[in-house]
Amino acid sequence: MRHCLLLDLKDDPALIAEYEAHHRRIWPEVAMHLREQGVLTMEIYRLGTRLCMVMETDDAVYNPERMARAQAEDPKLREWEDLMWRFQAPTPWTPTGEKWVAAQRIFDFSVQG
């Protein structure tokens, strides 16, 4: 399944550059966690301060609630998330306490005639 998630960055060029530097080579524990949770591919795009994550998952493995629990229980993953939160900001539409929020698909070219 494909997921499209959105998040903002703090509007600070130095923080944005540091965030991007962290994503040139994520921590091995983070990569392993994603694979174990059924994430097959993940890409993050940026326009200004808006981030768009496109993620493909193995539906036989991927469960967002289980993924969040595993992340909360692992000190290294919590450390990564705390570090990332230094750079990240919720979108104006993000519910309190959440980070990445799923976008609603409004168009699919593959179903056009």
Short mmCIF file of N, CA, C and O in Angstrom, two decimals:
data_model
loop_
_atom_site.label_atom_id
_atom_site.label_comp_id
_atom_site.label_asym_id
_atom_site.label_seq_id
_atom_site.Cartn_x
_atom_site.Cartn_y
_atom_site.Cartn_z
N MET A 1 0.84 -1.17 0.00
CA MET A 1 0.00 0.00 0.00
C MET A 1 0.89 1.25 0.00
O MET A 1 1.96 1.25 0.59
N ARG A 2 0.42 2.29 -0.63
CA ARG A 2 1.14 3.56 -0.65
C ARG A 2 0.50 4.51 0.35
O ARG A 2 -0.72 4.62 0.44
N HIS A 3 1.34 5.21 1.12
CA HIS A 3 0.89 6.18 2.10
C HIS A 3 1.55 7.52 1.75
O HIS A 3 2.73 7.56 1.40
N CYS A 4 0.80 8.60 1.89
CA CYS A 4 1.32 9.94 1.68
C CYS A 4 1.07 10.71 2.97
O CYS A 4 -0.09 10.92 3.36
N LEU A 5 2.15 11.12 3.63
CA LEU A 5 2.06 11.78 4.93
C LEU A 5 2.72 13.16 4.85
O LEU A 5 3.70 13.34 4.12
N LEU A 6 2.19 14.10 5.62
CA LEU A 6 2.69 15.47 5.58
C LEU A 6 3.10 15.95 6.97
O LEU A 6 2.51 15.55 7.97
N LEU A 7 4.10 16.81 6.97
CA LEU A 7 4.62 17.40 8.19
C LEU A 7 5.35 18.68 7.79
O LEU A 7 5.79 18.82 6.65
N ASP A 8 5.48 19.60 8.71
CA ASP A 8 6.22 20.83 8.44
C ASP A 8 7.56 20.82 9.17
O ASP A 8 7.75 20.06 10.13
N LEU A 9 8.46 21.65 8.69
CA LEU A 9 9.71 21.93 9.39
C LEU A 9 9.64 23.33 9.97
O LEU A 9 8.90 24.18 9.47
N LYS A 10 10.41 23.57 11.00
CA LYS A 10 10.52 24.92 11.53
C LYS A 10 11.17 25.79 10.47
O LYS A 10 12.05 25.35 9.74
N ASP A 11 10.72 27.01 10.37
CA ASP A 11 11.17 27.92 9.31
C ASP A 11 12.51 28.55 9.69
O ASP A 11 12.59 29.73 10.05
N ASP A 12 13.56 27.74 9.61
CA ASP A 12 14.91 28.17 9.96
C ASP A 12 15.87 27.44 9.01
O ASP A 12 16.02 26.23 9.09
N PRO A 13 16.51 28.17 8.09
CA PRO A 13 17.37 27.53 7.09
C PRO A 13 18.46 26.63 7.69
O PRO A 13 18.76 25.58 7.14
N ALA A 14 19.04 27.03 8.83
CA ALA A 14 20.08 26.20 9.45
C ALA A 14 19.49 24.89 9.96
O ALA A 14 20.10 23.82 9.79
N LEU A 15 18.31 24.94 10.58
CA LEU A 15 17.66 23.72 11.06
C LEU A 15 17.26 22.82 9.89
O LEU A 15 17.39 21.60 9.97
N ILE A 16 16.76 23.42 8.82
CA ILE A 16 16.36 22.64 7.65
C ILE A 16 17.58 21.92 7.06
O ILE A 16 17.52 20.73 6.74
N ALA A 17 18.69 22.62 6.96
CA ALA A 17 19.92 22.00 6.44
C ALA A 17 20.37 20.86 7.33
O ALA A 17 20.79 19.80 6.84
N GLU A 18 20.28 21.04 8.63
CA GLU A 18 20.67 19.98 9.56
C GLU A 18 19.73 18.78 9.46
O GLU A 18 20.17 17.63 9.47
N TYR A 19 18.44 19.04 9.32
CA TYR A 19 17.45 17.96 9.15
C TYR A 19 17.77 17.14 7.89
O TYR A 19 17.78 15.91 7.93
N GLU A 20 18.04 17.85 6.80
CA GLU A 20 18.38 17.14 5.57
C GLU A 20 19.67 16.35 5.72
O GLU A 20 19.78 15.23 5.20
N ALA A 21 20.65 16.88 6.42
CA ALA A 21 21.91 16.17 6.65
C ALA A 21 21.65 14.87 7.41
O ALA A 21 22.24 13.83 7.09
N HIS A 22 20.78 14.90 8.40
CA HIS A 22 20.46 13.68 9.15
C HIS A 22 19.82 12.63 8.25
O HIS A 22 19.96 11.43 8.49
N HIS A 23 19.12 13.06 7.22
CA HIS A 23 18.43 12.11 6.35
C HIS A 23 19.29 11.62 5.17
O HIS A 23 18.86 10.73 4.44
N ARG A 24 20.49 12.16 5.03
CA ARG A 24 21.38 11.60 4.00
C ARG A 24 21.83 10.21 4.40
O ARG A 24 22.12 9.37 3.54
N ARG A 25 21.88 9.94 5.70
CA ARG A 25 22.21 8.60 6.20
C ARG A 25 21.55 8.46 7.57
O ARG A 25 22.09 8.91 8.57
N ILE A 26 20.35 7.86 7.58
CA ILE A 26 19.64 7.68 8.85
C ILE A 26 20.36 6.65 9.70
O ILE A 26 21.16 5.85 9.20
N TRP A 27 20.07 6.66 10.98
CA TRP A 27 20.69 5.71 11.90
C TRP A 27 20.30 4.28 11.51
O TRP A 27 19.16 4.03 11.11
N PRO A 28 21.22 3.34 11.65
CA PRO A 28 20.92 1.94 11.30
C PRO A 28 19.73 1.37 12.08
O PRO A 28 18.94 0.60 11.53
N GLU A 29 19.56 1.78 13.31
CA GLU A 29 18.44 1.29 14.13
C GLU A 29 17.11 1.75 13.56
O GLU A 29 16.11 1.03 13.61
N VAL A 30 17.09 2.95 13.01
CA VAL A 30 15.87 3.48 12.41
C VAL A 30 15.55 2.71 11.12
O VAL A 30 14.40 2.30 10.90
N ALA A 31 16.55 2.48 10.30
CA ALA A 31 16.35 1.72 9.06
C ALA A 31 15.86 0.30 9.37
O ALA A 31 14.93 -0.19 8.72
N MET A 32 16.47 -0.33 10.36
CA MET A 32 16.06 -1.70 10.73
C MET A 32 14.61 -1.71 11.23
O MET A 32 13.82 -2.59 10.85
N HIS A 33 14.27 -0.75 12.04
CA HIS A 33 12.89 -0.64 12.56
C HIS A 33 11.90 -0.52 11.40
O HIS A 33 10.87 -1.21 11.39
N LEU A 34 12.18 0.35 10.44
CA LEU A 34 11.28 0.53 9.32
C LEU A 34 11.10 -0.77 8.54
O LEU A 34 9.98 -1.15 8.21
N ARG A 35 12.20 -1.45 8.27
CA ARG A 35 12.11 -2.72 7.53
C ARG A 35 11.31 -3.75 8.31
O ARG A 35 10.48 -4.46 7.74
N GLU A 36 11.57 -3.85 9.62
CA GLU A 36 10.86 -4.83 10.46
C GLU A 36 9.36 -4.55 10.50
O GLU A 36 8.56 -5.46 10.70
N GLN A 37 8.98 -3.28 10.32
CA GLN A 37 7.57 -2.90 10.39
C GLN A 37 6.87 -2.99 9.03
O GLN A 37 5.72 -2.61 8.91
N GLY A 38 7.57 -3.47 8.02
CA GLY A 38 6.94 -3.67 6.72
C GLY A 38 7.04 -2.49 5.78
O GLY A 38 6.33 -2.44 4.77
N VAL A 39 7.93 -1.55 6.08
CA VAL A 39 8.12 -0.43 5.16
C VAL A 39 9.06 -0.90 4.04
O VAL A 39 10.19 -1.31 4.30
N LEU A 40 8.57 -0.86 2.83
CA LEU A 40 9.34 -1.32 1.67
C LEU A 40 10.15 -0.19 1.06
O LEU A 40 11.30 -0.38 0.68
N THR A 41 9.53 0.96 0.90
CA THR A 41 10.21 2.15 0.39
C THR A 41 9.70 3.37 1.14
O THR A 41 8.57 3.38 1.63
N MET A 42 10.56 4.38 1.21
CA MET A 42 10.16 5.64 1.83
C MET A 42 10.96 6.75 1.18
O MET A 42 12.18 6.66 1.04
N GLU A 43 10.26 7.79 0.77
CA GLU A 43 10.88 8.98 0.21
C GLU A 43 10.28 10.19 0.91
O GLU A 43 9.08 10.19 1.22
N ILE A 44 11.11 11.21 1.15
CA ILE A 44 10.62 12.46 1.72
C ILE A 44 10.98 13.58 0.76
O ILE A 44 12.13 13.68 0.33
N TYR A 45 9.97 14.39 0.42
CA TYR A 45 10.15 15.54 -0.46
C TYR A 45 9.90 16.80 0.37
O TYR A 45 9.13 16.78 1.32
N ARG A 46 10.56 17.89 -0.03
CA ARG A 46 10.39 19.16 0.68
C ARG A 46 10.11 20.29 -0.29
O ARG A 46 10.74 20.40 -1.34
N LEU A 47 9.16 21.13 0.07
CA LEU A 47 8.90 22.40 -0.62
C LEU A 47 8.83 23.44 0.48
O LEU A 47 7.89 23.44 1.28
N GLY A 48 9.84 24.30 0.54
CA GLY A 48 9.89 25.27 1.64
C GLY A 48 10.00 24.53 2.96
O GLY A 48 10.94 23.78 3.19
N THR A 49 9.01 24.72 3.81
CA THR A 49 9.01 24.03 5.11
C THR A 49 8.07 22.83 5.13
O THR A 49 8.00 22.13 6.14
N ARG A 50 7.37 22.56 4.04
CA ARG A 50 6.42 21.44 4.01
C ARG A 50 7.12 20.18 3.53
O ARG A 50 7.81 20.17 2.52
N LEU A 51 6.95 19.10 4.27
CA LEU A 51 7.49 17.80 3.91
C LEU A 51 6.37 16.89 3.44
O LEU A 51 5.26 16.92 3.99
N CYS A 52 6.67 16.06 2.47
CA CYS A 52 5.75 15.04 1.98
C CYS A 52 6.48 13.71 1.97
O CYS A 52 7.49 13.57 1.28
N MET A 53 5.99 12.77 2.75
CA MET A 53 6.59 11.43 2.80
C MET A 53 5.70 10.47 2.01
O MET A 53 4.49 10.41 2.23
N VAL A 54 6.31 9.76 1.09
CA VAL A 54 5.62 8.72 0.34
C VAL A 54 6.24 7.39 0.77
O VAL A 54 7.45 7.20 0.69
N MET A 55 5.38 6.51 1.26
CA MET A 55 5.85 5.26 1.84
C MET A 55 5.06 4.10 1.24
O MET A 55 3.83 4.17 1.15
N GLU A 56 5.77 3.08 0.81
CA GLU A 56 5.14 1.84 0.33
C GLU A 56 5.33 0.79 1.43
O GLU A 56 6.44 0.64 1.96
N THR A 57 4.26 0.08 1.76
CA THR A 57 4.34 -0.91 2.84
C THR A 57 3.83 -2.27 2.39
O THR A 57 3.03 -2.39 1.47
N ASP A 58 4.31 -3.28 3.08
CA ASP A 58 3.83 -4.65 2.91
C ASP A 58 2.64 -4.79 3.86
O ASP A 58 2.81 -4.83 5.08
N ASP A 59 1.45 -4.86 3.31
CA ASP A 59 0.24 -4.87 4.14
C ASP A 59 0.11 -6.10 5.03
O ASP A 59 -0.63 -6.08 6.01
N ALA A 60 0.84 -7.16 4.70
CA ALA A 60 0.82 -8.35 5.55
C ALA A 60 1.61 -8.11 6.85
O ALA A 60 1.43 -8.84 7.82
N VAL A 61 2.47 -7.10 6.86
CA VAL A 61 3.33 -6.82 8.01
C VAL A 61 2.99 -5.48 8.65
O VAL A 61 2.95 -5.36 9.87
N TYR A 62 2.75 -4.46 7.85
CA TYR A 62 2.61 -3.08 8.34
C TYR A 62 1.35 -2.90 9.16
O TYR A 62 0.25 -3.25 8.75
N ASN A 63 1.54 -2.32 10.35
CA ASN A 63 0.44 -1.94 11.22
C ASN A 63 0.88 -0.68 11.95
O ASN A 63 1.82 -0.73 12.76
N PRO A 64 0.27 0.47 11.66
CA PRO A 64 0.76 1.73 12.23
C PRO A 64 0.73 1.76 13.76
O PRO A 64 1.63 2.35 14.38
N GLU A 65 -0.25 1.14 14.38
CA GLU A 65 -0.31 1.13 15.84
C GLU A 65 0.84 0.31 16.42
O GLU A 65 1.49 0.72 17.39
N ARG A 66 1.10 -0.85 15.83
CA ARG A 66 2.21 -1.69 16.29
C ARG A 66 3.53 -0.98 16.06
O ARG A 66 4.44 -1.02 16.89
N MET A 67 3.65 -0.29 14.94
CA MET A 67 4.87 0.44 14.62
C MET A 67 5.11 1.54 15.67
O MET A 67 6.24 1.72 16.15
N ALA A 68 4.06 2.26 16.04
CA ALA A 68 4.18 3.33 17.03
C ALA A 68 4.56 2.76 18.40
O ALA A 68 5.39 3.34 19.12
N ARG A 69 3.96 1.62 18.77
CA ARG A 69 4.31 0.98 20.05
C ARG A 69 5.76 0.56 20.08
O ARG A 69 6.49 0.79 21.06
N ALA A 70 6.22 -0.07 19.00
CA ALA A 70 7.62 -0.52 18.93
C ALA A 70 8.56 0.67 19.03
O ALA A 70 9.59 0.60 19.71
N GLN A 71 8.20 1.76 18.39
CA GLN A 71 9.02 2.97 18.42
C GLN A 71 9.06 3.54 19.84
O GLN A 71 10.11 3.95 20.32
N ALA A 72 7.93 3.56 20.52
CA ALA A 72 7.86 4.12 21.87
C ALA A 72 8.64 3.28 22.88
O ALA A 72 9.14 3.82 23.88
N GLU A 73 8.78 1.99 22.61
CA GLU A 73 9.45 1.09 23.55
C GLU A 73 10.96 1.02 23.35
O GLU A 73 11.67 0.48 24.20
N ASP A 74 11.46 1.53 22.25
CA ASP A 74 12.88 1.42 21.94
C ASP A 74 13.59 2.74 22.23
O ASP A 74 13.30 3.76 21.60
N PRO A 75 14.54 2.76 23.18
CA PRO A 75 15.21 4.02 23.55
C PRO A 75 15.92 4.71 22.38
O PRO A 75 15.92 5.93 22.28
N LYS A 76 16.53 3.94 21.48
CA LYS A 76 17.26 4.54 20.36
C LYS A 76 16.29 5.21 19.39
O LYS A 76 16.57 6.28 18.87
N LEU A 77 15.15 4.57 19.16
CA LEU A 77 14.15 5.16 18.27
C LEU A 77 13.52 6.40 18.89
O LEU A 77 13.26 7.39 18.18
N ARG A 78 13.31 6.38 20.20
CA ARG A 78 12.80 7.58 20.88
C ARG A 78 13.83 8.72 20.79
O ARG A 78 13.46 9.88 20.60
N GLU A 79 15.10 8.37 20.90
CA GLU A 79 16.16 9.37 20.77
C GLU A 79 16.12 10.02 19.38
O GLU A 79 16.24 11.24 19.24
N TRP A 80 15.95 9.20 18.34
CA TRP A 80 15.85 9.72 16.96
C TRP A 80 14.63 10.64 16.84
O TRP A 80 14.74 11.74 16.29
N GLU A 81 13.49 10.20 17.34
CA GLU A 81 12.27 11.00 17.23
C GLU A 81 12.40 12.31 18.00
O GLU A 81 11.96 13.36 17.53
N ASP A 82 13.01 12.28 19.17
CA ASP A 82 13.25 13.51 19.93
C ASP A 82 14.16 14.45 19.15
O ASP A 82 13.93 15.66 19.12
N LEU A 83 15.19 13.90 18.54
CA LEU A 83 16.10 14.71 17.72
C LEU A 83 15.35 15.33 16.55
O LEU A 83 15.47 16.53 16.28
N MET A 84 14.54 14.53 15.85
CA MET A 84 13.81 15.03 14.69
C MET A 84 12.82 16.12 15.09
O MET A 84 12.59 17.07 14.34
N TRP A 85 12.24 16.01 16.27
CA TRP A 85 11.25 16.99 16.71
C TRP A 85 11.88 18.37 16.90
O TRP A 85 11.18 19.38 16.88
N ARG A 86 13.20 18.44 17.05
CA ARG A 86 13.89 19.74 17.11
C ARG A 86 13.69 20.52 15.82
O ARG A 86 13.74 21.75 15.82
N PHE A 87 13.50 19.81 14.73
CA PHE A 87 13.39 20.42 13.40
C PHE A 87 11.96 20.51 12.90
O PHE A 87 11.65 21.32 12.04
N GLN A 88 11.11 19.63 13.39
CA GLN A 88 9.77 19.46 12.84
C GLN A 88 8.74 20.33 13.56
O GLN A 88 8.92 20.71 14.71
N ALA A 89 7.65 20.59 12.85
CA ALA A 89 6.52 21.34 13.39
C ALA A 89 5.24 20.73 12.81
O ALA A 89 5.24 20.28 11.67
N PRO A 90 4.18 20.70 13.58
CA PRO A 90 2.92 20.17 13.02
C PRO A 90 2.37 21.11 11.95
O PRO A 90 2.61 22.32 11.99
N THR A 91 1.67 20.55 10.98
CA THR A 91 0.97 21.39 10.01
C THR A 91 -0.20 22.07 10.74
O THR A 91 -0.57 21.65 11.84
N PRO A 92 -0.81 23.06 10.14
CA PRO A 92 -1.99 23.68 10.77
C PRO A 92 -3.15 22.70 10.95
O PRO A 92 -4.05 22.95 11.73
N TRP A 93 -3.12 21.56 10.24
CA TRP A 93 -4.22 20.59 10.28
C TRP A 93 -3.88 19.34 11.09
O TRP A 93 -4.65 18.40 11.12
N THR A 94 -2.72 19.34 11.73
CA THR A 94 -2.27 18.17 12.49
C THR A 94 -2.96 18.13 13.85
O THR A 94 -2.89 19.11 14.60
N PRO A 95 -3.60 17.00 14.18
CA PRO A 95 -4.19 16.89 15.52
C PRO A 95 -3.12 16.97 16.61
O PRO A 95 -1.98 16.54 16.41
N THR A 96 -3.49 17.51 17.74
CA THR A 96 -2.59 17.65 18.87
C THR A 96 -1.97 16.30 19.22
O THR A 96 -2.66 15.28 19.27
N GLY A 97 -0.65 16.31 19.43
CA GLY A 97 0.06 15.10 19.83
C GLY A 97 0.51 14.22 18.68
O GLY A 97 1.14 13.20 18.91
N GLU A 98 0.18 14.60 17.46
CA GLU A 98 0.59 13.80 16.29
C GLU A 98 1.68 14.53 15.53
O GLU A 98 1.91 15.72 15.72
N LYS A 99 2.36 13.77 14.65
CA LYS A 99 3.41 14.34 13.80
C LYS A 99 2.98 14.24 12.34
O LYS A 99 2.27 15.08 11.83
N TRP A 100 3.43 13.18 11.69
CA TRP A 100 3.09 12.98 10.28
C TRP A 100 1.60 12.68 10.17
O TRP A 100 1.06 11.85 10.90
N VAL A 101 0.93 13.34 9.24
CA VAL A 101 -0.51 13.17 9.06
C VAL A 101 -0.78 12.72 7.63
O VAL A 101 -0.21 13.26 6.68
N ALA A 102 -1.65 11.74 7.49
CA ALA A 102 -1.99 11.21 6.17
C ALA A 102 -2.73 12.25 5.35
O ALA A 102 -3.65 12.92 5.84
N ALA A 103 -2.32 12.38 4.09
CA ALA A 103 -3.01 13.25 3.14
C ALA A 103 -4.16 12.48 2.51
O ALA A 103 -4.10 11.26 2.35
N GLN A 104 -5.18 13.18 2.14
CA GLN A 104 -6.32 12.57 1.45
C GLN A 104 -6.07 12.59 -0.04
O GLN A 104 -5.80 13.66 -0.62
N ARG A 105 -6.13 11.43 -0.67
CA ARG A 105 -5.96 11.39 -2.13
C ARG A 105 -7.23 11.95 -2.78
O ARG A 105 -8.33 11.52 -2.47
N ILE A 106 -7.04 12.88 -3.69
CA ILE A 106 -8.18 13.48 -4.38
C ILE A 106 -8.16 13.20 -5.89
O ILE A 106 -9.11 13.55 -6.58
N PHE A 107 -7.07 12.57 -6.38
CA PHE A 107 -6.97 12.30 -7.82
C PHE A 107 -6.11 11.08 -8.01
O PHE A 107 -5.10 10.90 -7.34
N ASP A 108 -6.53 10.22 -8.94
CA ASP A 108 -5.76 9.03 -9.30
C ASP A 108 -5.85 8.86 -10.81
O ASP A 108 -6.90 8.49 -11.35
N PHE A 109 -4.77 9.18 -11.49
CA PHE A 109 -4.75 9.12 -12.95
C PHE A 109 -5.04 7.71 -13.47
O PHE A 109 -5.64 7.55 -14.53
N SER A 110 -4.67 6.68 -12.72
CA SER A 110 -4.84 5.30 -13.18
C SER A 110 -6.30 4.91 -13.37
O SER A 110 -6.60 3.94 -14.07
N VAL A 111 -7.22 5.65 -12.77
CA VAL A 111 -8.64 5.30 -12.93
C VAL A 111 -9.32 6.18 -13.99
O VAL A 111 -10.52 6.05 -14.20
N GLN A 112 -8.55 7.04 -14.64
CA GLN A 112 -9.12 7.89 -15.68
C GLN A 112 -9.29 7.07 -16.97
O GLN A 112 -8.53 6.15 -17.24
N GLY A 113 -10.29 7.41 -17.73
CA GLY A 113 -10.59 6.68 -18.96
C GLY A 113 -9.70 7.02 -20.10
O GLY A 113 -8.79 7.69 -20.18
#
